[in-house]
Tab-separated table of C-alpha atoms in Angstrom:
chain	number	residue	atom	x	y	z
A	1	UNK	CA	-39.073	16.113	10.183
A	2	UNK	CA	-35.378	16.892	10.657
A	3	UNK	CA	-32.508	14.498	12.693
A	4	UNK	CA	-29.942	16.632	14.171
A	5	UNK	CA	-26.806	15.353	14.997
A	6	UNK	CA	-24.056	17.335	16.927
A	7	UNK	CA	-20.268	16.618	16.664
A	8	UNK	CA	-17.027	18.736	17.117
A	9	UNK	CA	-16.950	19.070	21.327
A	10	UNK	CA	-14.121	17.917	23.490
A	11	UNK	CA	-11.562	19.674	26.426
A	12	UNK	CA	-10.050	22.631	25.738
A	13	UNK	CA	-7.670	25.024	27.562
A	14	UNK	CA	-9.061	28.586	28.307
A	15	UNK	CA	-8.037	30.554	25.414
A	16	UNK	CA	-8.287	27.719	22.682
A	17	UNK	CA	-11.046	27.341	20.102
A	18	UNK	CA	-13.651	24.458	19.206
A	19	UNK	CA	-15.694	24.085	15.891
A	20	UNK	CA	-18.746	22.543	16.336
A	21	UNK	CA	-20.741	20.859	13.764
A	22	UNK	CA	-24.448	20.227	13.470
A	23	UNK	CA	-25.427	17.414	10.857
A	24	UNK	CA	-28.846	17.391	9.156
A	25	UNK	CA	-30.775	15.022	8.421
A	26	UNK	CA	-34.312	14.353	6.888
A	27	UNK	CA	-35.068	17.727	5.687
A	28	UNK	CA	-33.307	20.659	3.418
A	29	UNK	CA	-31.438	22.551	6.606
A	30	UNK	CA	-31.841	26.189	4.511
A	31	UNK	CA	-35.837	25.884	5.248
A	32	UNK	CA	-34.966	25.988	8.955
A	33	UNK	CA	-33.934	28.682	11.219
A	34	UNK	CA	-30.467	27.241	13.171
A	35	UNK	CA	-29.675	28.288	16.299
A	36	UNK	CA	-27.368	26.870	19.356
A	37	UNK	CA	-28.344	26.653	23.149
A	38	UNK	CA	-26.150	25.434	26.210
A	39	UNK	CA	-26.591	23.799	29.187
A	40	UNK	CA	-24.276	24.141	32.287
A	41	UNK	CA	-24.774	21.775	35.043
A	42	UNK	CA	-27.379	22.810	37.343
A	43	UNK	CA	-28.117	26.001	35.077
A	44	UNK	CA	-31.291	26.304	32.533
A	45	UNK	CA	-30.558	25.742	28.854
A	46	UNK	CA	-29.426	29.623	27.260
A	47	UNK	CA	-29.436	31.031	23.626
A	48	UNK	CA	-25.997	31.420	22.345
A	49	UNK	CA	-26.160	31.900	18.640
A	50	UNK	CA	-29.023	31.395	15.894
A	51	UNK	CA	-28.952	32.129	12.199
A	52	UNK	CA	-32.327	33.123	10.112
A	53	UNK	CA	-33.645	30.782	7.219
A	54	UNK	CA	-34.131	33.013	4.344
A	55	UNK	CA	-31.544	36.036	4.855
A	56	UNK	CA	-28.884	34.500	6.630
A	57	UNK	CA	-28.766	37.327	9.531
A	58	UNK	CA	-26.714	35.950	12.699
A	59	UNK	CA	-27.855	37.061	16.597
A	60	UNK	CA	-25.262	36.120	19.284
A	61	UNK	CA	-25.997	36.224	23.513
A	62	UNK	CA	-23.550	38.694	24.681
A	63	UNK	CA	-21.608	36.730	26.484
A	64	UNK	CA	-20.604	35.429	23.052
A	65	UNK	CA	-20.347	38.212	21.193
A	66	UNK	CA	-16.569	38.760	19.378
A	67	UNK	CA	-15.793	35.242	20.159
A	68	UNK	CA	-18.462	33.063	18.837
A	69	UNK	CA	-19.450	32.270	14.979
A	70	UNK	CA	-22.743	30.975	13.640
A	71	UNK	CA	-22.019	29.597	9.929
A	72	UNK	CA	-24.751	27.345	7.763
A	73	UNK	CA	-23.112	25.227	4.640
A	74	UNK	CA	-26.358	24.399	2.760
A	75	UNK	CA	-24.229	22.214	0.238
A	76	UNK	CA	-23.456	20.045	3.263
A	77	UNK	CA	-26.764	20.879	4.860
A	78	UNK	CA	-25.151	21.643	8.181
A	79	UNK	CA	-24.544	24.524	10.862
A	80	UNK	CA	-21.079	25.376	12.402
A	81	UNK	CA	-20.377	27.154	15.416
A	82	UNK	CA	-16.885	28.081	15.521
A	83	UNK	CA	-15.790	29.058	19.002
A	84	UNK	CA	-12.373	30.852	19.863
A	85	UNK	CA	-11.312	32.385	23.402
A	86	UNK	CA	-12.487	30.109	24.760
A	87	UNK	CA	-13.345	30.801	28.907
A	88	UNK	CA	-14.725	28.569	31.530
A	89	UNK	CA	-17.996	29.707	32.322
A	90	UNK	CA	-18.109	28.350	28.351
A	91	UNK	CA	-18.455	25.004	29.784
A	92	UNK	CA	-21.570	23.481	28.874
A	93	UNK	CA	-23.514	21.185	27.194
A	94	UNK	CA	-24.634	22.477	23.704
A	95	UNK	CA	-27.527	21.536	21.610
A	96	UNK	CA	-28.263	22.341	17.798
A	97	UNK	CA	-31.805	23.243	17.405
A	98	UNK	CA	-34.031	23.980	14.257
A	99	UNK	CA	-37.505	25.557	13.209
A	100	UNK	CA	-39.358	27.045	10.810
A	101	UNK	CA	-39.661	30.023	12.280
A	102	UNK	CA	-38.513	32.564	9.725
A	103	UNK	CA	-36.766	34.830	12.629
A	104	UNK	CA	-34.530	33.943	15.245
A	105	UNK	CA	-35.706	33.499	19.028
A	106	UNK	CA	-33.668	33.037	21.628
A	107	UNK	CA	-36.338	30.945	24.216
A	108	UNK	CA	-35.449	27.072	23.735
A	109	UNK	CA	-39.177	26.130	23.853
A	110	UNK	CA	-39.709	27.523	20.633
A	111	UNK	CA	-37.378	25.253	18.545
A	112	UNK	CA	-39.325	21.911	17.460
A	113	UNK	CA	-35.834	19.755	17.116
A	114	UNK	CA	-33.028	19.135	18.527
A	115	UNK	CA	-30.004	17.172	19.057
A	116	UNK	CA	-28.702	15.089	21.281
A	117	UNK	CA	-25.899	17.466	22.259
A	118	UNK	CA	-22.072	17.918	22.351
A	119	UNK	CA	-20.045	18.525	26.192
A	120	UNK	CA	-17.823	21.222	25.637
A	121	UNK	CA	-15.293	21.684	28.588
A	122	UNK	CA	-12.612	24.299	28.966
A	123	UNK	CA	-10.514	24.296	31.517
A	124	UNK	CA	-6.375	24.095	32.204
């Protein structure tokens, strides 16, 4: 079993960037395929970035695309996502999630953990 612990969220201006961090706990993080989710208020939870277990290979939403980074640090057995142009439909809640799925999938049902999650609010 893996703990997953979120970190890095806060206001931002539209424009600005964020880093977001996603601690691991419990379990080597390179045996699990990372990805990130959101959550807007009154909106279902939506893929946003994940990155595969054994090769490394990144997927992004398009609405991320350009803007977003998915980044793993093995050493420090945690996941970045490094955010920059920030917009306000970015506002959300967002979750780390892991599994041991070998490829990425972008439906949140199919990621076993999660964490608690990390508001992210951009606005002037």
């Amino acid at each position: 079993q893996v703990q997953l612990v979120e970190s890095g969220g806060g206001l931002v201006q539209p424009g600005g960037s964020l880093r977001l961090s996603c601690a691991a706990s419990g379990r080597t993080l390179s045996t699990y395929t990372m990805a990130w989710f959101r959550q807007a208020l009154g909106k279902e939870r939506e893929f946003v970035a994940g990155i595969m277990r054994s090769t490394g290979r990144t997927y992004y939403a398009d609405s991320v695309k350009g803007r977003f980074t998915i980044s793993r640090d093995n050493a420090k057995n945690t996941v970045y996502l490094q955010m920059n142009s920030l917009k306000p439909e970015d506002t959300a809640v967002y979750y780390c999630a892991a599994d041991r799925t070998v490829v990425v999938r972008t439906t949140s049902s199919q990621y076993e953990y999660w964490g608690q999650g990390t508001q992210v609010t951009v606005s002037s």
